[in-house]
Tab-separated table of C-alpha atoms in Angstrom:
chain	number	residue	atom	x	y	z
A	1	UNK	CA	57.213	91.713	70.158
A	2	UNK	CA	59.592	94.613	69.443
A	3	UNK	CA	60.513	96.180	66.541
A	4	UNK	CA	63.355	95.301	64.487
A	5	UNK	CA	66.531	96.032	65.803
A	6	UNK	CA	65.145	96.401	69.332
A	7	UNK	CA	64.516	94.069	71.765
A	8	UNK	CA	61.974	93.786	74.942
A	9	UNK	CA	63.347	92.903	78.503
A	10	UNK	CA	61.788	93.425	81.618
A	11	UNK	CA	63.899	95.570	84.455
A	12	UNK	CA	62.064	95.635	87.776
A	13	UNK	CA	58.503	94.497	86.502
A	14	UNK	CA	58.678	97.407	83.834
A	15	UNK	CA	58.751	96.487	80.145
A	16	UNK	CA	61.407	98.219	78.361
A	17	UNK	CA	62.332	98.047	74.912
A	18	UNK	CA	66.178	98.777	74.222
A	19	UNK	CA	68.226	98.744	71.002
A	20	UNK	CA	69.724	95.362	70.289
A	21	UNK	CA	73.583	95.048	71.475
A	22	UNK	CA	72.634	97.671	74.204
A	23	UNK	CA	74.126	97.131	77.827
A	24	UNK	CA	71.474	96.642	80.485
A	25	UNK	CA	72.822	99.715	82.414
A	26	UNK	CA	71.963	102.221	79.509
A	27	UNK	CA	68.594	100.592	78.952
A	28	UNK	CA	67.687	101.135	82.479
A	29	UNK	CA	68.785	104.751	82.937
A	30	UNK	CA	67.037	105.474	79.107
A	31	UNK	CA	63.862	104.117	81.161
A	32	UNK	CA	64.665	106.129	84.079
A	33	UNK	CA	65.537	103.294	85.913
A	34	UNK	CA	68.601	104.383	88.225
A	35	UNK	CA	71.456	101.931	88.792
A	36	UNK	CA	74.702	103.119	90.659
A	37	UNK	CA	77.992	103.352	88.512
A	38	UNK	CA	80.894	105.466	88.060
A	39	UNK	CA	83.214	104.267	85.765
A	40	UNK	CA	80.173	104.125	82.469
A	41	UNK	CA	80.496	105.899	79.598
A	42	UNK	CA	78.121	105.087	76.691
A	43	UNK	CA	80.354	105.306	73.944
A	44	UNK	CA	83.468	103.166	75.552
A	45	UNK	CA	83.485	99.871	74.120
A	46	UNK	CA	84.172	97.569	75.514
A	47	UNK	CA	82.900	99.116	78.836
A	48	UNK	CA	85.511	99.725	81.409
A	49	UNK	CA	84.106	97.570	84.040
A	50	UNK	CA	86.318	99.158	86.756
A	51	UNK	CA	84.076	100.549	89.353
A	52	UNK	CA	81.695	97.551	90.185
A	53	UNK	CA	78.873	99.711	90.996
A	54	UNK	CA	76.233	98.618	88.408
A	55	UNK	CA	75.662	95.062	89.461
A	56	UNK	CA	72.218	93.447	88.904
A	57	UNK	CA	70.396	90.109	88.641
A	58	UNK	CA	69.275	88.395	85.777
A	59	UNK	CA	66.694	85.509	86.219
A	60	UNK	CA	68.565	82.422	84.976
A	61	UNK	CA	72.087	84.148	85.053
A	62	UNK	CA	72.660	85.309	88.181
A	63	UNK	CA	74.462	88.611	88.715
A	64	UNK	CA	75.825	90.627	86.326
A	65	UNK	CA	77.661	94.153	85.812
A	66	UNK	CA	75.082	95.540	84.075
A	67	UNK	CA	77.515	98.136	81.950
A	68	UNK	CA	78.844	95.005	80.348
A	69	UNK	CA	76.275	92.654	79.625
A	70	UNK	CA	74.286	93.189	76.784
A	71	UNK	CA	70.058	93.203	76.459
A	72	UNK	CA	68.738	90.000	75.183
A	73	UNK	CA	64.970	89.172	74.203
A	74	UNK	CA	62.947	88.252	77.180
A	75	UNK	CA	65.595	89.047	79.744
A	76	UNK	CA	64.159	89.919	83.386
A	77	UNK	CA	66.634	92.010	85.267
A	78	UNK	CA	65.882	92.830	89.043
A	79	UNK	CA	68.378	95.795	90.225
A	80	UNK	CA	67.220	95.458	93.955
A	81	UNK	CA	68.067	91.998	94.696
A	82	UNK	CA	69.650	91.275	97.564
A	83	UNK	CA	72.580	89.535	96.236
A	84	UNK	CA	73.267	92.245	93.855
A	85	UNK	CA	72.964	94.724	96.276
A	86	UNK	CA	75.193	93.356	98.901
A	87	UNK	CA	77.895	93.408	95.931
A	88	UNK	CA	77.275	96.987	95.048
A	89	UNK	CA	77.402	98.291	98.804
A	90	UNK	CA	80.758	96.119	98.944
A	91	UNK	CA	82.368	97.738	96.106
A	92	UNK	CA	81.534	101.315	97.268
A	93	UNK	CA	82.997	100.013	100.883
A	94	UNK	CA	86.146	98.936	99.096
A	95	UNK	CA	86.584	102.249	97.286
A	96	UNK	CA	85.707	104.276	99.854
A	97	UNK	CA	88.340	102.461	102.246
A	98	UNK	CA	90.943	103.070	100.043
A	99	UNK	CA	90.075	106.666	99.635
A	100	UNK	CA	91.125	109.362	102.155
A	101	UNK	CA	87.477	111.605	102.060
A	102	UNK	CA	89.561	114.642	103.121
A	103	UNK	CA	86.547	116.451	101.693
A	104	UNK	CA	87.158	119.658	103.669
A	105	UNK	CA	90.227	120.215	102.232
A	106	UNK	CA	89.465	118.799	99.059
A	107	UNK	CA	89.352	121.099	95.879
A	108	UNK	CA	85.654	119.491	94.966
A	109	UNK	CA	84.483	120.296	98.409
A	110	UNK	CA	82.222	116.555	98.349
A	111	UNK	CA	80.670	117.778	95.296
A	112	UNK	CA	82.342	115.277	93.424
A	113	UNK	CA	80.429	112.163	91.415
A	114	UNK	CA	82.021	109.693	93.697
A	115	UNK	CA	80.686	111.002	97.139
A	116	UNK	CA	77.229	111.927	95.605
A	117	UNK	CA	77.039	108.246	94.438
A	118	UNK	CA	78.443	106.599	98.214
A	119	UNK	CA	75.666	109.211	99.408
A	120	UNK	CA	72.865	108.016	97.327
A	121	UNK	CA	73.749	104.200	97.919
A	122	UNK	CA	73.690	105.078	101.791
A	123	UNK	CA	77.133	103.796	101.937
A	124	UNK	CA	79.346	105.234	104.563
A	125	UNK	CA	83.461	104.551	104.800
A	126	UNK	CA	83.722	101.170	106.570
A	127	UNK	CA	85.489	101.229	109.723
A	128	UNK	CA	86.436	97.258	109.548
A	129	UNK	CA	88.525	97.493	106.771
A	130	UNK	CA	91.661	98.470	106.696
A	131	UNK	CA	93.515	98.480	103.285
A	132	UNK	CA	97.455	98.097	103.141
A	133	UNK	CA	98.743	101.806	103.656
A	134	UNK	CA	99.590	103.875	100.435
A	135	UNK	CA	102.868	105.838	99.955
A	136	UNK	CA	101.697	109.267	99.800
A	137	UNK	CA	102.360	110.424	96.210
A	138	UNK	CA	103.468	114.163	95.263
A	139	UNK	CA	100.668	116.192	93.716
A	140	UNK	CA	101.657	117.101	90.290
A	141	UNK	CA	100.977	120.894	89.421
A	142	UNK	CA	103.738	121.294	86.672
A	143	UNK	CA	100.803	121.589	84.070
A	144	UNK	CA	99.990	125.219	83.658
A	145	UNK	CA	96.080	124.185	83.436
A	146	UNK	CA	95.600	120.578	84.940
A	147	UNK	CA	96.717	119.674	88.317
A	148	UNK	CA	97.106	115.638	88.945
A	149	UNK	CA	96.574	114.523	92.762
A	150	UNK	CA	97.269	110.500	92.273
A	151	UNK	CA	96.300	109.740	96.117
A	152	UNK	CA	92.839	110.898	95.139
A	153	UNK	CA	92.452	108.509	92.033
A	154	UNK	CA	89.968	105.387	92.231
A	155	UNK	CA	91.166	103.771	89.250
A	156	UNK	CA	88.189	104.163	87.249
A	157	UNK	CA	89.986	104.948	83.757
A	158	UNK	CA	87.539	107.022	82.284
A	159	UNK	CA	90.659	109.881	82.206
A	160	UNK	CA	92.359	107.579	79.906
A	161	UNK	CA	89.428	106.365	77.777
A	162	UNK	CA	88.370	110.052	76.917
A	163	UNK	CA	91.909	110.886	76.400
A	164	UNK	CA	92.670	108.095	73.864
A	165	UNK	CA	89.606	109.401	71.790
A	166	UNK	CA	90.811	112.571	71.279
A	167	UNK	CA	94.906	112.399	71.440
A	168	UNK	CA	96.965	110.292	69.417
A	169	UNK	CA	99.503	109.817	72.259
A	170	UNK	CA	98.321	109.951	75.548
A	171	UNK	CA	100.371	111.391	78.032
A	172	UNK	CA	99.285	109.099	81.074
A	173	UNK	CA	98.173	105.526	81.743
A	174	UNK	CA	98.048	102.890	84.379
A	175	UNK	CA	101.147	101.514	85.321
A	176	UNK	CA	101.943	98.160	87.354
A	177	UNK	CA	98.865	95.612	88.060
A	178	UNK	CA	96.961	95.023	91.261
A	179	UNK	CA	96.952	96.848	94.394
A	180	UNK	CA	99.975	98.716	93.118
A	181	UNK	CA	98.156	100.182	89.882
A	182	UNK	CA	98.216	103.696	89.347
A	183	UNK	CA	97.578	106.278	86.763
A	184	UNK	CA	101.014	107.940	85.898
A	185	UNK	CA	102.705	109.526	83.048
A	186	UNK	CA	105.724	108.071	81.403
A	187	UNK	CA	108.550	107.283	84.125
A	188	UNK	CA	106.308	109.199	86.251
A	189	UNK	CA	107.499	112.457	84.723
A	190	UNK	CA	105.687	115.765	85.268
A	191	UNK	CA	102.528	116.024	83.739
A	192	UNK	CA	103.867	119.746	82.077
A	193	UNK	CA	106.801	117.787	80.518
A	194	UNK	CA	104.456	115.566	78.611
A	195	UNK	CA	102.416	116.265	75.449
A	196	UNK	CA	99.261	116.969	77.190
A	197	UNK	CA	97.738	119.680	75.780
A	198	UNK	CA	95.099	120.531	78.785
A	199	UNK	CA	91.939	119.943	76.804
A	200	UNK	CA	90.536	119.184	79.890
A	201	UNK	CA	88.491	116.307	78.757
A	202	UNK	CA	90.080	114.274	81.686
A	203	UNK	CA	89.105	116.617	84.277
A	204	UNK	CA	85.554	116.833	83.142
A	205	UNK	CA	85.072	112.777	83.565
A	206	UNK	CA	86.972	112.637	86.451
A	207	UNK	CA	84.370	111.311	89.327
A	208	UNK	CA	86.733	112.611	92.211
A	209	UNK	CA	89.736	115.421	92.449
A	210	UNK	CA	92.436	113.594	91.118
A	211	UNK	CA	92.313	115.597	88.150
A	212	UNK	CA	91.173	119.148	88.135
A	213	UNK	CA	91.713	122.717	86.664
A	214	UNK	CA	94.212	125.254	88.020
A	215	UNK	CA	92.025	128.055	89.955
A	216	UNK	CA	92.985	131.172	87.960
B	1	UNK	CA	122.623	101.113	72.081
B	2	UNK	CA	120.612	102.790	69.856
B	3	UNK	CA	121.855	100.369	67.023
B	4	UNK	CA	121.026	97.514	69.223
B	5	UNK	CA	117.375	98.597	69.526
B	6	UNK	CA	117.029	99.175	65.649
B	7	UNK	CA	118.213	95.645	65.462
B	8	UNK	CA	115.362	94.590	67.608
B	9	UNK	CA	112.876	96.862	66.225
B	10	UNK	CA	113.821	96.754	62.510
B	11	UNK	CA	112.039	93.045	61.814
B	12	UNK	CA	108.577	94.234	63.183
B	13	UNK	CA	105.943	95.903	61.567
B	14	UNK	CA	104.616	99.084	62.875
B	15	UNK	CA	101.362	97.378	64.677
B	16	UNK	CA	100.869	97.813	68.140
B	17	UNK	CA	100.291	93.872	68.675
B	18	UNK	CA	103.990	93.298	68.366
B	19	UNK	CA	104.789	95.167	71.786
B	20	UNK	CA	105.086	92.463	73.875
B	21	UNK	CA	107.579	90.518	71.627
B	22	UNK	CA	109.570	93.462	70.971
B	23	UNK	CA	109.631	94.305	74.835
B	24	UNK	CA	110.964	90.662	74.915
B	25	UNK	CA	113.180	91.083	72.406
B	26	UNK	CA	114.901	94.166	73.532
B	27	UNK	CA	115.119	92.305	77.134
B	28	UNK	CA	116.807	89.362	75.790
B	29	UNK	CA	119.469	91.386	73.584
B	30	UNK	CA	120.207	94.068	76.253
B	31	UNK	CA	119.416	92.200	79.820
B	32	UNK	CA	117.271	94.685	80.773
B	33	UNK	CA	114.724	97.733	79.431
B	34	UNK	CA	116.365	100.867	79.861
B	35	UNK	CA	113.967	104.540	79.628
B	36	UNK	CA	115.670	105.207	75.869
B	37	UNK	CA	114.735	101.520	74.855
B	38	UNK	CA	110.767	102.215	76.130
B	39	UNK	CA	110.874	105.595	74.236
B	40	UNK	CA	112.647	104.062	71.334
B	41	UNK	CA	109.875	100.828	71.157
B	42	UNK	CA	106.782	103.879	71.157
B	43	UNK	CA	108.178	106.031	68.578
B	44	UNK	CA	109.032	102.801	66.494
B	45	UNK	CA	105.038	101.526	67.326
B	46	UNK	CA	104.102	104.920	67.074
B	47	UNK	CA	102.355	104.381	70.050
B	48	UNK	CA	102.394	106.630	73.477
B	49	UNK	CA	105.376	106.109	75.574
B	50	UNK	CA	103.290	106.102	78.629
B	51	UNK	CA	101.445	103.164	77.086
B	52	UNK	CA	104.547	100.991	76.470
B	53	UNK	CA	105.484	101.889	80.233
B	54	UNK	CA	102.081	100.834	81.035
B	55	UNK	CA	102.355	97.398	79.266
B	56	UNK	CA	105.728	96.876	80.385
B	57	UNK	CA	105.293	97.679	84.373
B	58	UNK	CA	102.351	95.221	84.367
B	59	UNK	CA	104.355	92.134	83.740
B	60	UNK	CA	107.118	91.186	85.950
B	61	UNK	CA	109.156	89.611	83.556
B	62	UNK	CA	110.520	92.975	82.768
B	63	UNK	CA	113.247	94.644	84.510
B	64	UNK	CA	114.190	98.344	84.037
B	65	UNK	CA	117.718	98.000	85.301
B	66	UNK	CA	120.856	96.300	84.359
B	67	UNK	CA	122.068	93.082	85.900
B	68	UNK	CA	125.372	94.102	88.027
B	69	UNK	CA	128.714	92.344	87.521
B	70	UNK	CA	127.549	89.835	90.134
B	71	UNK	CA	123.620	89.449	90.004
B	72	UNK	CA	122.050	87.682	92.984
B	73	UNK	CA	118.832	85.730	92.973
B	74	UNK	CA	117.440	85.224	97.267
B	75	UNK	CA	114.503	82.556	96.961
B	76	UNK	CA	111.514	83.293	98.799
B	77	UNK	CA	109.792	80.354	97.594
B	78	UNK	CA	107.824	78.609	100.429
B	79	UNK	CA	110.440	76.451	101.663
B	80	UNK	CA	112.776	78.495	101.543
B	81	UNK	CA	110.787	81.387	103.167
B	82	UNK	CA	109.833	78.719	105.960
B	83	UNK	CA	113.791	78.134	106.368
B	84	UNK	CA	114.213	81.760	106.868
B	85	UNK	CA	114.654	83.182	103.160
B	86	UNK	CA	113.626	86.450	104.409
B	87	UNK	CA	116.516	86.849	106.922
B	88	UNK	CA	119.012	86.140	104.232
B	89	UNK	CA	117.544	88.645	101.859
B	90	UNK	CA	117.612	90.999	104.613
B	91	UNK	CA	121.358	90.202	105.113
B	92	UNK	CA	122.114	90.901	101.440
B	93	UNK	CA	120.261	94.365	101.664
B	94	UNK	CA	122.404	95.049	104.562
B	95	UNK	CA	125.509	94.047	103.291
B	96	UNK	CA	124.955	95.479	100.051
B	97	UNK	CA	123.058	98.383	101.338
B	98	UNK	CA	120.379	97.843	98.376
B	99	UNK	CA	117.072	96.669	98.383
B	100	UNK	CA	115.562	93.679	96.394
B	101	UNK	CA	115.204	94.777	92.653
B	102	UNK	CA	118.212	97.075	92.939
B	103	UNK	CA	121.472	97.599	91.953
B	104	UNK	CA	124.752	99.322	93.581
B	105	UNK	CA	125.774	102.865	92.197
B	106	UNK	CA	128.976	100.990	90.542
B	107	UNK	CA	126.691	98.401	89.101
B	108	UNK	CA	129.012	95.692	90.695
B	109	UNK	CA	126.205	93.983	92.579
B	110	UNK	CA	122.128	93.362	91.940
B	111	UNK	CA	119.650	91.995	93.851
B	112	UNK	CA	116.890	90.142	93.356
B	113	UNK	CA	113.860	87.700	95.131
B	114	UNK	CA	112.195	85.149	93.240
B	115	UNK	CA	109.176	82.856	94.365
B	116	UNK	CA	110.953	79.223	93.811
B	117	UNK	CA	114.105	77.954	91.806
B	118	UNK	CA	113.221	74.285	92.111
B	119	UNK	CA	115.774	72.989	94.984
B	120	UNK	CA	113.575	72.965	97.997
B	121	UNK	CA	115.607	70.547	99.798
B	122	UNK	CA	118.525	73.063	100.026
B	123	UNK	CA	116.760	75.820	101.361
B	124	UNK	CA	117.032	78.580	102.111
B	125	UNK	CA	118.626	79.098	98.906
B	126	UNK	CA	120.655	81.879	97.113
B	127	UNK	CA	121.826	82.016	93.390
B	128	UNK	CA	124.785	84.117	92.626
B	129	UNK	CA	126.029	84.318	88.916
B	130	UNK	CA	123.910	81.001	88.204
B	131	UNK	CA	125.472	79.315	91.115
B	132	UNK	CA	123.385	77.778	93.540
B	133	UNK	CA	124.459	78.089	97.073
B	134	UNK	CA	122.433	75.992	99.459
B	135	UNK	CA	121.403	75.941	103.048
B	136	UNK	CA	122.199	79.909	103.692
B	137	UNK	CA	122.960	81.669	106.601
B	138	UNK	CA	123.268	85.504	107.458
B	139	UNK	CA	126.620	84.241	108.385
B	140	UNK	CA	127.356	82.650	104.892
B	141	UNK	CA	125.883	85.880	103.187
B	142	UNK	CA	129.119	87.627	104.469
B	143	UNK	CA	131.379	84.849	103.599
B	144	UNK	CA	130.074	84.316	100.437
B	145	UNK	CA	130.128	88.060	99.382
B	146	UNK	CA	133.648	88.253	100.777
B	147	UNK	CA	134.804	85.141	98.444
B	148	UNK	CA	133.456	87.515	95.591
B	149	UNK	CA	135.337	90.518	96.774
B	150	UNK	CA	132.680	92.502	98.635
B	151	UNK	CA	134.863	93.068	101.549
B	152	UNK	CA	138.014	93.657	99.520
B	153	UNK	CA	136.328	96.516	98.044
B	154	UNK	CA	135.081	97.926	101.594
B	155	UNK	CA	138.381	97.909	102.607
B	156	UNK	CA	140.033	99.707	99.566
B	157	UNK	CA	137.185	102.255	100.374
B	158	UNK	CA	138.246	102.597	103.696
B	159	UNK	CA	141.837	102.789	102.580
B	160	UNK	CA	141.281	105.541	100.162
B	161	UNK	CA	139.189	107.618	102.704
B	162	UNK	CA	142.313	107.043	105.045
B	163	UNK	CA	144.789	108.250	102.588
B	164	UNK	CA	142.229	111.134	102.053
B	165	UNK	CA	142.323	112.203	105.702
B	166	UNK	CA	146.308	111.784	105.562
B	167	UNK	CA	146.630	114.265	103.208
């Protein structure tokens, strides 16, 4: 039996102690067990749960998003179950299908978290998925420090979360819904005209090159 | 405008949970939610205008442009769609030179599309200023618009243009 305030769970046959209420993802990562993830922020309550890359299988429960599901005493988790793996791969394929992958001309030059995750998951841009064409949106370079390229955004929501933690009034948020959902400022005004201070927290967490620092 | 907005805002305490009810109130009072209203609501609730914009755009019930003098609603529900509702909408867009969800620059005409208005036996249906026009056809679109004065407006413009040339 685990210490008070801790629970004991099994992940891929390994016994892991985790703090009560901790999410499976963090329990696994702390124990050195890798689960793909892009949108996860440990401090985010409730978790963002937007990228859908962290699916695992829990015995008796089925497939769950490990960044959202809290640990419970005696839980048996499999990270490499076929169903979870298929769903994770599919989620990555959908993200890739909707991303231009012009890495050669991208400011992050393929060194972004998103591409690294795709490579580590061994998922390539699917040829059989044809998303509705998106309107090419203008790159917003009005801000003295931060450049915003909405076309690169994968809508993970990390930038909005960190901004909300730091700023009283966030300069941007998601607008519309479903396929049309996108990140933008109030009335899509230039970022330079908002109250954005350019602290760069959003740039630090952006897994793609949607938000990046202006080169000096 | 500002006074009307204050009237809507006044009864609500500064708590973000009232955001949706306030937006609904604004729309009910003014017919649509203007840019100034969005900013006014944000400053009243002390939340970011970007957040208010995000919430408002999430819901289809909110409109951000005013109604025209004549408001046209083209039905594209299942029955109307099957009976050529899209052709009717196309005809309105062509005649008025605006897209669905738009308004003419003189605010004379606004055009919207809806899912179903519930009189499918009369498909394809169009509602103009709360009057139902049944069994529409692209030809009847011109007729209806002419009846409401669109042609007259066009002729007037032509006359004005003609006068301009002669001078």
